[in-house]
């Protein structure tokens, strides 16, 4: 059983398109995150949700819109894709309030051409 | 600002030898957790080891151990008996108590284990 799963694993799309990445966790965690890993492998948080409520929004362009239909799902929608959006996007989850490690999905490699 | 610094962008070690990866961090918090994550070529982020800041005893997990120096804000990872499968990017990270919860990562160290 996959704990945190993301789809798709790879996404190649043209500039200007709109795309979504889906994430689901079956760990019963309350908190979910989106992280972006750039070409230099640096990992930076984008968003954090706790029980469907947005907790963290780290200076991410408005073209990025997370959506949490329930606490087991956190999707990321990106409008008007730009070349600079090319990166690996990781979904993660953790139990809220326990300050413990985050469990990561397999990542989605987004390539904008 | 809370930051994590990994001063070694790349390291290499011979199979079966020991290697230490360095990490320093900066936070004004007193309670926090520290982690080392491994990212092999498969891209999956795998937790290697965890340390609670309030515990003085250094964490160990099989061949992996840490040297946690709270006053110096240092958290190094030692890998003993290195194996080819240890080849990966290693990220140091911490999460603070209080306020918004988020993992803050260092820039990573690329470790290559040579046969």
mmCIF file with all atom_site columns, N, CA and C in Angstrom, chain B residues 9-83:
data_model
loop_
_atom_site.group_PDB
_atom_site.id
_atom_site.type_symbol
_atom_site.label_atom_id
_atom_site.label_alt_id
_atom_site.label_comp_id
_atom_site.label_asym_id
_atom_site.label_entity_id
_atom_site.label_seq_id
_atom_site.pdbx_PDB_ins_code
_atom_site.Cartn_x
_atom_site.Cartn_y
_atom_site.Cartn_z
_atom_site.occupancy
_atom_site.B_iso_or_equiv
_atom_site.pdbx_formal_charge
_atom_site.auth_seq_id
_atom_site.auth_comp_id
_atom_site.auth_asym_id
_atom_site.auth_atom_id
_atom_site.pdbx_PDB_model_num
ATOM 1   N N  . UNK B 1 9  ? 28.861 20.091 -0.928 1.00 0.00 ? 9  UNK B N  1
ATOM 2   C CA . UNK B 1 9  ? 27.946 19.797 -2.040 1.00 0.00 ? 9  UNK B CA 1
ATOM 3   C C  . UNK B 1 9  ? 28.091 18.356 -2.536 1.00 0.00 ? 9  UNK B C  1
ATOM 4   N N  . UNK B 1 10 ? 29.332 17.854 -2.532 1.00 0.00 ? 10 UNK B N  1
ATOM 5   C CA . UNK B 1 10 ? 29.575 16.492 -3.008 1.00 0.00 ? 10 UNK B CA 1
ATOM 6   C C  . UNK B 1 10 ? 30.617 15.816 -2.137 1.00 0.00 ? 10 UNK B C  1
ATOM 7   N N  . UNK B 1 11 ? 30.430 14.510 -1.957 1.00 0.00 ? 11 UNK B N  1
ATOM 8   C CA . UNK B 1 11 ? 31.419 13.706 -1.247 1.00 0.00 ? 11 UNK B CA 1
ATOM 9   C C  . UNK B 1 11 ? 31.462 12.327 -1.887 1.00 0.00 ? 11 UNK B C  1
ATOM 10  N N  . UNK B 1 12 ? 32.596 11.675 -1.692 1.00 0.00 ? 12 UNK B N  1
ATOM 11  C CA . UNK B 1 12 ? 32.689 10.298 -2.162 1.00 0.00 ? 12 UNK B CA 1
ATOM 12  C C  . UNK B 1 12 ? 33.399 9.465  -1.096 1.00 0.00 ? 12 UNK B C  1
ATOM 13  N N  . UNK B 1 13 ? 33.112 8.183  -1.107 1.00 0.00 ? 13 UNK B N  1
ATOM 14  C CA . UNK B 1 13 ? 33.686 7.270  -0.116 1.00 0.00 ? 13 UNK B CA 1
ATOM 15  C C  . UNK B 1 13 ? 33.819 5.903  -0.759 1.00 0.00 ? 13 UNK B C  1
ATOM 16  N N  . UNK B 1 14 ? 34.815 5.146  -0.311 1.00 0.00 ? 14 UNK B N  1
ATOM 17  C CA . UNK B 1 14 ? 34.973 3.786  -0.802 1.00 0.00 ? 14 UNK B CA 1
ATOM 18  C C  . UNK B 1 14 ? 34.014 2.865  -0.056 1.00 0.00 ? 14 UNK B C  1
ATOM 19  N N  . UNK B 1 15 ? 33.552 1.886  -0.773 1.00 0.00 ? 15 UNK B N  1
ATOM 20  C CA . UNK B 1 15 ? 32.683 0.878  -0.175 1.00 0.00 ? 15 UNK B CA 1
ATOM 21  C C  . UNK B 1 15 ? 33.329 0.329  1.093  1.00 0.00 ? 15 UNK B C  1
ATOM 22  N N  . UNK B 1 16 ? 32.505 0.139  2.130  1.00 0.00 ? 16 UNK B N  1
ATOM 23  C CA . UNK B 1 16 ? 32.907 -0.422 3.427  1.00 0.00 ? 16 UNK B CA 1
ATOM 24  C C  . UNK B 1 16 ? 33.579 0.595  4.347  1.00 0.00 ? 16 UNK B C  1
ATOM 25  N N  . UNK B 1 17 ? 33.863 1.790  3.848  1.00 0.00 ? 17 UNK B N  1
ATOM 26  C CA . UNK B 1 17 ? 34.470 2.803  4.710  1.00 0.00 ? 17 UNK B CA 1
ATOM 27  C C  . UNK B 1 17 ? 33.388 3.667  5.362  1.00 0.00 ? 17 UNK B C  1
ATOM 28  N N  . UNK B 1 18 ? 33.853 4.584  6.198  1.00 0.00 ? 18 UNK B N  1
ATOM 29  C CA . UNK B 1 18 ? 32.959 5.461  6.945  1.00 0.00 ? 18 UNK B CA 1
ATOM 30  C C  . UNK B 1 18 ? 33.041 6.872  6.401  1.00 0.00 ? 18 UNK B C  1
ATOM 31  N N  . UNK B 1 19 ? 31.896 7.538  6.362  1.00 0.00 ? 19 UNK B N  1
ATOM 32  C CA . UNK B 1 19 ? 31.853 8.916  5.877  1.00 0.00 ? 19 UNK B CA 1
ATOM 33  C C  . UNK B 1 19 ? 30.942 9.734  6.783  1.00 0.00 ? 19 UNK B C  1
ATOM 34  N N  . UNK B 1 20 ? 31.281 11.002 6.937  1.00 0.00 ? 20 UNK B N  1
ATOM 35  C CA . UNK B 1 20 ? 30.476 11.908 7.766  1.00 0.00 ? 20 UNK B CA 1
ATOM 36  C C  . UNK B 1 20 ? 30.030 13.103 6.946  1.00 0.00 ? 20 UNK B C  1
ATOM 37  N N  . UNK B 1 21 ? 28.740 13.353 6.974  1.00 0.00 ? 21 UNK B N  1
ATOM 38  C CA . UNK B 1 21 ? 28.161 14.498 6.276  1.00 0.00 ? 21 UNK B CA 1
ATOM 39  C C  . UNK B 1 21 ? 27.823 15.579 7.296  1.00 0.00 ? 21 UNK B C  1
ATOM 40  N N  . UNK B 1 22 ? 28.159 16.810 6.975  1.00 0.00 ? 22 UNK B N  1
ATOM 41  C CA . UNK B 1 22 ? 28.003 17.909 7.931  1.00 0.00 ? 22 UNK B CA 1
ATOM 42  C C  . UNK B 1 22 ? 26.698 18.665 7.722  1.00 0.00 ? 22 UNK B C  1
ATOM 43  N N  . UNK B 1 23 ? 26.192 19.198 8.811  1.00 0.00 ? 23 UNK B N  1
ATOM 44  C CA . UNK B 1 23 ? 24.978 20.021 8.762  1.00 0.00 ? 23 UNK B CA 1
ATOM 45  C C  . UNK B 1 23 ? 25.005 20.983 9.937  1.00 0.00 ? 23 UNK B C  1
ATOM 46  N N  . UNK B 1 24 ? 24.758 22.240 9.669  1.00 0.00 ? 24 UNK B N  1
ATOM 47  C CA . UNK B 1 24 ? 24.535 23.206 10.738 1.00 0.00 ? 24 UNK B CA 1
ATOM 48  C C  . UNK B 1 24 ? 23.208 23.904 10.467 1.00 0.00 ? 24 UNK B C  1
ATOM 49  N N  . UNK B 1 25 ? 22.626 24.428 11.516 1.00 0.00 ? 25 UNK B N  1
ATOM 50  C CA . UNK B 1 25 ? 21.317 25.049 11.358 1.00 0.00 ? 25 UNK B CA 1
ATOM 51  C C  . UNK B 1 25 ? 21.230 26.270 12.264 1.00 0.00 ? 25 UNK B C  1
ATOM 52  N N  . UNK B 1 26 ? 20.239 27.065 11.992 1.00 0.00 ? 26 UNK B N  1
ATOM 53  C CA . UNK B 1 26 ? 20.062 28.272 12.780 1.00 0.00 ? 26 UNK B CA 1
ATOM 54  C C  . UNK B 1 26 ? 18.591 28.415 13.136 1.00 0.00 ? 26 UNK B C  1
ATOM 55  N N  . UNK B 1 27 ? 18.308 28.454 14.405 1.00 0.00 ? 27 UNK B N  1
ATOM 56  C CA . UNK B 1 27 ? 16.948 28.676 14.862 1.00 0.00 ? 27 UNK B CA 1
ATOM 57  C C  . UNK B 1 27 ? 17.006 29.287 16.247 1.00 0.00 ? 27 UNK B C  1
ATOM 58  N N  . UNK B 1 28 ? 16.001 30.065 16.571 1.00 0.00 ? 28 UNK B N  1
ATOM 59  C CA . UNK B 1 28 ? 15.910 30.639 17.913 1.00 0.00 ? 28 UNK B CA 1
ATOM 60  C C  . UNK B 1 28 ? 15.037 29.782 18.818 1.00 0.00 ? 28 UNK B C  1
ATOM 61  N N  . UNK B 1 29 ? 14.459 28.727 18.229 1.00 0.00 ? 29 UNK B N  1
ATOM 62  C CA . UNK B 1 29 ? 13.613 27.840 19.017 1.00 0.00 ? 29 UNK B CA 1
ATOM 63  C C  . UNK B 1 29 ? 14.459 26.939 19.898 1.00 0.00 ? 29 UNK B C  1
ATOM 64  N N  . UNK B 1 30 ? 13.831 26.454 20.949 1.00 0.00 ? 30 UNK B N  1
ATOM 65  C CA . UNK B 1 30 ? 14.537 25.541 21.837 1.00 0.00 ? 30 UNK B CA 1
ATOM 66  C C  . UNK B 1 30 ? 14.117 24.093 21.611 1.00 0.00 ? 30 UNK B C  1
ATOM 67  N N  . UNK B 1 31 ? 12.902 23.924 21.120 1.00 0.00 ? 31 UNK B N  1
ATOM 68  C CA . UNK B 1 31 ? 12.386 22.578 20.869 1.00 0.00 ? 31 UNK B CA 1
ATOM 69  C C  . UNK B 1 31 ? 12.159 22.382 19.375 1.00 0.00 ? 31 UNK B C  1
ATOM 70  N N  . UNK B 1 32 ? 12.775 21.372 18.841 1.00 0.00 ? 32 UNK B N  1
ATOM 71  C CA . UNK B 1 32 ? 12.631 21.103 17.416 1.00 0.00 ? 32 UNK B CA 1
ATOM 72  C C  . UNK B 1 32 ? 13.101 19.675 17.151 1.00 0.00 ? 32 UNK B C  1
ATOM 73  N N  . UNK B 1 33 ? 12.869 19.240 15.944 1.00 0.00 ? 33 UNK B N  1
ATOM 74  C CA . UNK B 1 33 ? 13.302 17.919 15.505 1.00 0.00 ? 33 UNK B CA 1
ATOM 75  C C  . UNK B 1 33 ? 14.234 18.097 14.312 1.00 0.00 ? 33 UNK B C  1
ATOM 76  N N  . UNK B 1 34 ? 15.211 17.224 14.251 1.00 0.00 ? 34 UNK B N  1
ATOM 77  C CA . UNK B 1 34 ? 16.165 17.232 13.150 1.00 0.00 ? 34 UNK B CA 1
ATOM 78  C C  . UNK B 1 34 ? 16.086 15.915 12.398 1.00 0.00 ? 34 UNK B C  1
ATOM 79  N N  . UNK B 1 35 ? 16.315 15.981 11.100 1.00 0.00 ? 35 UNK B N  1
ATOM 80  C CA . UNK B 1 35 ? 16.196 14.793 10.268 1.00 0.00 ? 35 UNK B CA 1
ATOM 81  C C  . UNK B 1 35 ? 17.309 14.751 9.223  1.00 0.00 ? 35 UNK B C  1
ATOM 82  N N  . UNK B 1 36 ? 17.627 13.544 8.822  1.00 0.00 ? 36 UNK B N  1
ATOM 83  C CA . UNK B 1 36 ? 18.367 13.322 7.590  1.00 0.00 ? 36 UNK B CA 1
ATOM 84  C C  . UNK B 1 36 ? 17.476 12.509 6.662  1.00 0.00 ? 36 UNK B C  1
ATOM 85  N N  . UNK B 1 37 ? 17.327 13.053 5.441  1.00 0.00 ? 37 UNK B N  1
ATOM 86  C CA . UNK B 1 37 ? 16.593 12.352 4.397  1.00 0.00 ? 37 UNK B CA 1
ATOM 87  C C  . UNK B 1 37 ? 17.581 11.935 3.318  1.00 0.00 ? 37 UNK B C  1
ATOM 88  N N  . UNK B 1 38 ? 17.271 10.810 2.689  1.00 0.00 ? 38 UNK B N  1
ATOM 89  C CA . UNK B 1 38 ? 18.066 10.300 1.574  1.00 0.00 ? 38 UNK B CA 1
ATOM 90  C C  . UNK B 1 38 ? 17.201 10.350 0.319  1.00 0.00 ? 38 UNK B C  1
ATOM 91  N N  . UNK B 1 39 ? 17.795 10.813 -0.778 1.00 0.00 ? 39 UNK B N  1
ATOM 92  C CA . UNK B 1 39 ? 17.087 10.810 -2.054 1.00 0.00 ? 39 UNK B CA 1
ATOM 93  C C  . UNK B 1 39 ? 17.942 10.091 -3.094 1.00 0.00 ? 39 UNK B C  1
ATOM 94  N N  . UNK B 1 40 ? 17.689 8.808  -3.320 1.00 0.00 ? 40 UNK B N  1
ATOM 95  C CA . UNK B 1 40 ? 18.437 8.072  -4.346 1.00 0.00 ? 40 UNK B CA 1
ATOM 96  C C  . UNK B 1 40 ? 17.993 8.514  -5.734 1.00 0.00 ? 40 UNK B C  1
ATOM 97  N N  . UNK B 1 41 ? 18.624 7.990  -6.770 1.00 0.00 ? 41 UNK B N  1
ATOM 98  C CA . UNK B 1 41 ? 18.242 8.358  -8.143 1.00 0.00 ? 41 UNK B CA 1
ATOM 99  C C  . UNK B 1 41 ? 16.768 8.107  -8.452 1.00 0.00 ? 41 UNK B C  1
ATOM 100 N N  . UNK B 1 42 ? 16.135 7.243  -7.701 1.00 0.00 ? 42 UNK B N  1
ATOM 101 C CA . UNK B 1 42 ? 14.704 6.993  -7.905 1.00 0.00 ? 42 UNK B CA 1
ATOM 102 C C  . UNK B 1 42 ? 13.837 8.201  -7.558 1.00 0.00 ? 42 UNK B C  1
ATOM 103 N N  . UNK B 1 43 ? 14.428 9.177  -6.865 1.00 0.00 ? 43 UNK B N  1
ATOM 104 C CA . UNK B 1 43 ? 13.768 10.441 -6.534 1.00 0.00 ? 43 UNK B CA 1
ATOM 105 C C  . UNK B 1 43 ? 12.965 10.382 -5.231 1.00 0.00 ? 43 UNK B C  1
ATOM 106 N N  . UNK B 1 44 ? 12.715 9.185  -4.735 1.00 0.00 ? 44 UNK B N  1
ATOM 107 C CA . UNK B 1 44 ? 11.924 9.058  -3.513 1.00 0.00 ? 44 UNK B CA 1
ATOM 108 C C  . UNK B 1 44 ? 12.667 9.653  -2.326 1.00 0.00 ? 44 UNK B C  1
ATOM 109 N N  . UNK B 1 45 ? 11.988 10.405 -1.495 1.00 0.00 ? 45 UNK B N  1
ATOM 110 C CA . UNK B 1 45 ? 12.570 10.962 -0.271 1.00 0.00 ? 45 UNK B CA 1
ATOM 111 C C  . UNK B 1 45 ? 12.374 9.944  0.852  1.00 0.00 ? 45 UNK B C  1
ATOM 112 N N  . UNK B 1 46 ? 13.482 9.496  1.432  1.00 0.00 ? 46 UNK B N  1
ATOM 113 C CA . UNK B 1 46 ? 13.438 8.439  2.438  1.00 0.00 ? 46 UNK B CA 1
ATOM 114 C C  . UNK B 1 46 ? 14.039 8.964  3.729  1.00 0.00 ? 46 UNK B C  1
ATOM 115 N N  . UNK B 1 47 ? 13.311 8.824  4.820  1.00 0.00 ? 47 UNK B N  1
ATOM 116 C CA . UNK B 1 47 ? 13.838 9.245  6.106  1.00 0.00 ? 47 UNK B CA 1
ATOM 117 C C  . UNK B 1 47 ? 14.934 8.289  6.542  1.00 0.00 ? 47 UNK B C  1
ATOM 118 N N  . UNK B 1 48 ? 16.084 8.839  6.890  1.00 0.00 ? 48 UNK B N  1
ATOM 119 C CA . UNK B 1 48 ? 17.213 8.022  7.346  1.00 0.00 ? 48 UNK B CA 1
ATOM 120 C C  . UNK B 1 48 ? 17.246 7.953  8.859  1.00 0.00 ? 48 UNK B C  1
ATOM 121 N N  . UNK B 1 49 ? 17.117 9.121  9.504  1.00 0.00 ? 49 UNK B N  1
ATOM 122 C CA . UNK B 1 49 ? 17.270 9.171  10.953 1.00 0.00 ? 49 UNK B CA 1
ATOM 123 C C  . UNK B 1 49 ? 16.643 10.452 11.479 1.00 0.00 ? 49 UNK B C  1
ATOM 124 N N  . UNK B 1 50 ? 16.205 10.392 12.742 1.00 0.00 ? 50 UNK B N  1
ATOM 125 C CA . UNK B 1 50 ? 15.538 11.527 13.361 1.00 0.00 ? 50 UNK B CA 1
ATOM 126 C C  . UNK B 1 50 ? 16.132 11.761 14.751 1.00 0.00 ? 50 UNK B C  1
ATOM 127 N N  . UNK B 1 51 ? 16.210 13.031 15.130 1.00 0.00 ? 51 UNK B N  1
ATOM 128 C CA . UNK B 1 51 ? 16.725 13.392 16.463 1.00 0.00 ? 51 UNK B CA 1
ATOM 129 C C  . UNK B 1 51 ? 15.834 14.463 17.076 1.00 0.00 ? 51 UNK B C  1
ATOM 130 N N  . UNK B 1 52 ? 15.374 14.218 18.307 1.00 0.00 ? 52 UNK B N  1
ATOM 131 C CA . UNK B 1 52 ? 14.640 15.266 19.015 1.00 0.00 ? 52 UNK B CA 1
ATOM 132 C C  . UNK B 1 52 ? 15.641 16.156 19.734 1.00 0.00 ? 52 UNK B C  1
ATOM 133 N N  . UNK B 1 53 ? 15.461 17.448 19.651 1.00 0.00 ? 53 UNK B N  1
ATOM 134 C CA . UNK B 1 53 ? 16.452 18.377 20.201 1.00 0.00 ? 53 UNK B CA 1
ATOM 135 C C  . UNK B 1 53 ? 16.569 18.283 21.710 1.00 0.00 ? 53 UNK B C  1
ATOM 136 N N  . UNK B 1 54 ? 15.525 17.846 22.386 1.00 0.00 ? 54 UNK B N  1
ATOM 137 C CA . UNK B 1 54 ? 15.575 17.790 23.843 1.00 0.00 ? 54 UNK B CA 1
ATOM 138 C C  . UNK B 1 54 ? 16.301 16.537 24.345 1.00 0.00 ? 54 UNK B C  1
ATOM 139 N N  . UNK B 1 55 ? 16.607 15.628 23.431 1.00 0.00 ? 55 UNK B N  1
ATOM 140 C CA . UNK B 1 55 ? 17.313 14.412 23.827 1.00 0.00 ? 55 UNK B CA 1
ATOM 141 C C  . UNK B 1 55 ? 18.810 14.608 23.621 1.00 0.00 ? 55 UNK B C  1
ATOM 142 N N  . UNK B 1 56 ? 19.580 14.326 24.660 1.00 0.00 ? 56 UNK B N  1
ATOM 143 C CA . UNK B 1 56 ? 21.024 14.486 24.551 1.00 0.00 ? 56 UNK B CA 1
ATOM 144 C C  . UNK B 1 56 ? 21.671 13.309 23.839 1.00 0.00 ? 56 UNK B C  1
ATOM 145 N N  . UNK B 1 57 ? 21.029 12.151 23.945 1.00 0.00 ? 57 UNK B N  1
ATOM 146 C CA . UNK B 1 57 ? 21.618 10.963 23.332 1.00 0.00 ? 57 UNK B CA 1
ATOM 147 C C  . UNK B 1 57 ? 21.500 11.030 21.824 1.00 0.00 ? 57 UNK B C  1
ATOM 148 N N  . UNK B 1 58 ? 22.596 10.713 21.145 1.00 0.00 ? 58 UNK B N  1
ATOM 149 C CA . UNK B 1 58 ? 22.602 10.727 19.691 1.00 0.00 ? 58 UNK B CA 1
ATOM 150 C C  . UNK B 1 58 ? 21.814 9.545  19.139 1.00 0.00 ? 58 UNK B C  1
ATOM 151 N N  . UNK B 1 59 ? 21.012 9.833  18.100 1.00 0.00 ? 59 UNK B N  1
ATOM 152 C CA . UNK B 1 59 ? 20.207 8.779  17.490 1.00 0.00 ? 59 UNK B CA 1
ATOM 153 C C  . UNK B 1 59 ? 21.076 7.868  16.627 1.00 0.00 ? 59 UNK B C  1
ATOM 154 N N  . UNK B 1 60 ? 20.697 6.600  16.568 1.00 0.00 ? 60 UNK B N  1
ATOM 155 C CA . UNK B 1 60 ? 21.361 5.644  15.686 1.00 0.00 ? 60 UNK B CA 1
ATOM 156 C C  . UNK B 1 60 ? 20.305 4.775  15.016 1.00 0.00 ? 60 UNK B C  1
ATOM 157 N N  . UNK B 1 61 ? 20.589 4.413  13.777 1.00 0.00 ? 61 UNK B N  1
ATOM 158 C CA . UNK B 1 61 ? 19.741 3.488  13.018 1.00 0.00 ? 61 UNK B CA 1
ATOM 159 C C  . UNK B 1 61 ? 20.670 2.604  12.198 1.00 0.00 ? 61 UNK B C  1
ATOM 160 N N  . UNK B 1 62 ? 20.959 1.447  12.749 1.00 0.00 ? 62 UNK B N  1
ATOM 161 C CA . UNK B 1 62 ? 21.840 0.494  12.061 1.00 0.00 ? 62 UNK B CA 1
ATOM 162 C C  . UNK B 1 62 ? 23.184 1.152  11.727 1.00 0.00 ? 62 UNK B C  1
ATOM 163 N N  . UNK B 1 63 ? 23.510 1.305  10.470 1.00 0.00 ? 63 UNK B N  1
ATOM 164 C CA . UNK B 1 63 ? 24.814 1.855  10.082 1.00 0.00 ? 63 UNK B CA 1
ATOM 165 C C  . UNK B 1 63 ? 24.840 3.391  10.125 1.00 0.00 ? 63 UNK B C  1
ATOM 166 N N  . UNK B 1 64 ? 23.708 4.001  10.430 1.00 0.00 ? 64 UNK B N  1
ATOM 167 C CA . UNK B 1 64 ? 23.612 5.458  10.420 1.00 0.00 ? 64 UNK B CA 1
ATOM 168 C C  . UNK B 1 64 ? 23.554 5.986  11.851 1.00 0.00 ? 64 UNK B C  1
ATOM 169 N N  . UNK B 1 65 ? 24.343 6.998  12.122 1.00 0.00 ? 65 UNK B N  1
ATOM 170 C CA . UNK B 1 65 ? 24.299 7.628  13.432 1.00 0.00 ? 65 UNK B CA 1
ATOM 171 C C  . UNK B 1 65 ? 24.538 9.120  13.256 1.00 0.00 ? 65 UNK B C  1
ATOM 172 N N  . UNK B 1 66 ? 24.132 9.867  14.272 1.00 0.00 ? 66 UNK B N  1
ATOM 173 C CA . UNK B 1 66 ? 24.323 11.314 14.205 1.00 0.00 ? 66 UNK B CA 1
ATOM 174 C C  . UNK B 1 66 ? 25.197 11.772 15.360 1.00 0.00 ? 66 UNK B C  1
ATOM 175 N N  . UNK B 1 67 ? 25.821 12.936 15.138 1.00 0.00 ? 67 UNK B N  1
ATOM 176 C CA . UNK B 1 67 ? 26.522 13.643 16.196 1.00 0.00 ? 67 UNK B CA 1
ATOM 177 C C  . UNK B 1 67 ? 25.797 14.978 16.353 1.00 0.00 ? 67 UNK B C  1
ATOM 178 N N  . UNK B 1 68 ? 24.968 15.041 17.383 1.00 0.00 ? 68 UNK B N  1
ATOM 179 C CA . UNK B 1 68 ? 24.126 16.215 17.619 1.00 0.00 ? 68 UNK B CA 1
ATOM 180 C C  . UNK B 1 68 ? 24.776 17.085 18.681 1.00 0.00 ? 68 UNK B C  1
ATOM 181 N N  . UNK B 1 69 ? 25.128 18.301 18.309 1.00 0.00 ? 69 UNK B N  1
ATOM 182 C CA . UNK B 1 69 ? 25.730 19.260 19.223 1.00 0.00 ? 69 UNK B CA 1
ATOM 183 C C  . UNK B 1 69 ? 24.808 20.471 19.279 1.00 0.00 ? 69 UNK B C  1
ATOM 184 N N  . UNK B 1 70 ? 23.918 20.484 20.279 1.00 0.00 ? 70 UNK B N  1
ATOM 185 C CA . UNK B 1 70 ? 22.874 21.504 20.308 1.00 0.00 ? 70 UNK B CA 1
ATOM 186 C C  . UNK B 1 70 ? 23.431 22.912 20.444 1.00 0.00 ? 70 UNK B C  1
ATOM 187 N N  . UNK B 1 71 ? 24.398 23.074 21.315 1.00 0.00 ? 71 UNK B N  1
ATOM 188 C CA . UNK B 1 71 ? 24.952 24.412 21.539 1.00 0.00 ? 71 UNK B CA 1
ATOM 189 C C  . UNK B 1 71 ? 25.603 24.950 20.266 1.00 0.00 ? 71 UNK B C  1
ATOM 190 N N  . UNK B 1 72 ? 26.243 24.082 19.541 1.00 0.00 ? 72 UNK B N  1
ATOM 191 C CA . UNK B 1 72 ? 26.907 24.482 18.301 1.00 0.00 ? 72 UNK B CA 1
ATOM 192 C C  . UNK B 1 72 ? 25.946 24.463 17.122 1.00 0.00 ? 72 UNK B C  1
ATOM 193 N N  . UNK B 1 73 ? 24.723 23.980 17.339 1.00 0.00 ? 73 UNK B N  1
ATOM 194 C CA . UNK B 1 73 ? 23.729 23.854 16.267 1.00 0.00 ? 73 UNK B CA 1
ATOM 195 C C  . UNK B 1 73 ? 24.308 23.066 15.097 1.00 0.00 ? 73 UNK B C  1
ATOM 196 N N  . UNK B 1 74 ? 24.802 21.907 15.454 1.00 0.00 ? 74 UNK B N  1
ATOM 197 C CA . UNK B 1 74 ? 25.434 21.042 14.473 1.00 0.00 ? 74 UNK B CA 1
ATOM 198 C C  . UNK B 1 74 ? 24.790 19.661 14.528 1.00 0.00 ? 74 UNK B C  1
ATOM 199 N N  . UNK B 1 75 ? 24.622 19.055 13.373 1.00 0.00 ? 75 UNK B N  1
ATOM 200 C CA . UNK B 1 75 ? 23.908 17.773 13.297 1.00 0.00 ? 75 UNK B CA 1
ATOM 201 C C  . UNK B 1 75 ? 24.500 16.979 12.145 1.00 0.00 ? 75 UNK B C  1
ATOM 202 N N  . UNK B 1 76 ? 25.582 16.277 12.387 1.00 0.00 ? 76 UNK B N  1
ATOM 203 C CA . UNK B 1 76 ? 26.261 15.545 11.319 1.00 0.00 ? 76 UNK B CA 1
ATOM 204 C C  . UNK B 1 76 ? 25.778 14.102 11.257 1.00 0.00 ? 76 UNK B C  1
ATOM 205 N N  . UNK B 1 77 ? 25.861 13.526 10.085 1.00 0.00 ? 77 UNK B N  1
ATOM 206 C CA . UNK B 1 77 ? 25.440 12.146 9.843  1.00 0.00 ? 77 UNK B CA 1
ATOM 207 C C  . UNK B 1 77 ? 26.656 11.293 9.534  1.00 0.00 ? 77 UNK B C  1
ATOM 208 N N  . UNK B 1 78 ? 26.799 10.202 10.270 1.00 0.00 ? 78 UNK B N  1
ATOM 209 C CA . UNK B 1 78 ? 27.892 9.269  10.007 1.00 0.00 ? 78 UNK B CA 1
ATOM 210 C C  . UNK B 1 78 ? 27.313 7.992  9.410  1.00 0.00 ? 78 UNK B C  1
ATOM 211 N N  . UNK B 1 79 ? 27.891 7.584  8.293  1.00 0.00 ? 79 UNK B N  1
ATOM 212 C CA . UNK B 1 79 ? 27.489 6.336  7.651  1.00 0.00 ? 79 UNK B CA 1
ATOM 213 C C  . UNK B 1 79 ? 28.668 5.378  7.763  1.00 0.00 ? 79 UNK B C  1
ATOM 214 N N  . UNK B 1 80 ? 28.457 4.289  8.438  1.00 0.00 ? 80 UNK B N  1
ATOM 215 C CA . UNK B 1 80 ? 29.504 3.285  8.620  1.00 0.00 ? 80 UNK B CA 1
ATOM 216 C C  . UNK B 1 80 ? 29.324 2.166  7.605  1.00 0.00 ? 80 UNK B C  1
ATOM 217 N N  . UNK B 1 81 ? 30.449 1.516  7.272  1.00 0.00 ? 81 UNK B N  1
ATOM 218 C CA . UNK B 1 81 ? 30.382 0.377  6.345  1.00 0.00 ? 81 UNK B CA 1
ATOM 219 C C  . UNK B 1 81 ? 29.565 0.758  5.100  1.00 0.00 ? 81 UNK B C  1
ATOM 220 N N  . UNK B 1 82 ? 29.969 1.801  4.442  1.00 0.00 ? 82 UNK B N  1
ATOM 221 C CA . UNK B 1 82 ? 29.213 2.343  3.298  1.00 0.00 ? 82 UNK B CA 1
ATOM 222 C C  . UNK B 1 82 ? 28.948 1.272  2.255  1.00 0.00 ? 82 UNK B C  1
ATOM 223 N N  . UNK B 1 83 ? 27.754 1.318  1.710  1.00 0.00 ? 83 UNK B N  1
ATOM 224 C CA . UNK B 1 83 ? 27.359 0.371  0.672  1.00 0.00 ? 83 UNK B CA 1
ATOM 225 C C  . UNK B 1 83 ? 26.999 1.120  -0.608 1.00 0.00 ? 83 UNK B C  1
#
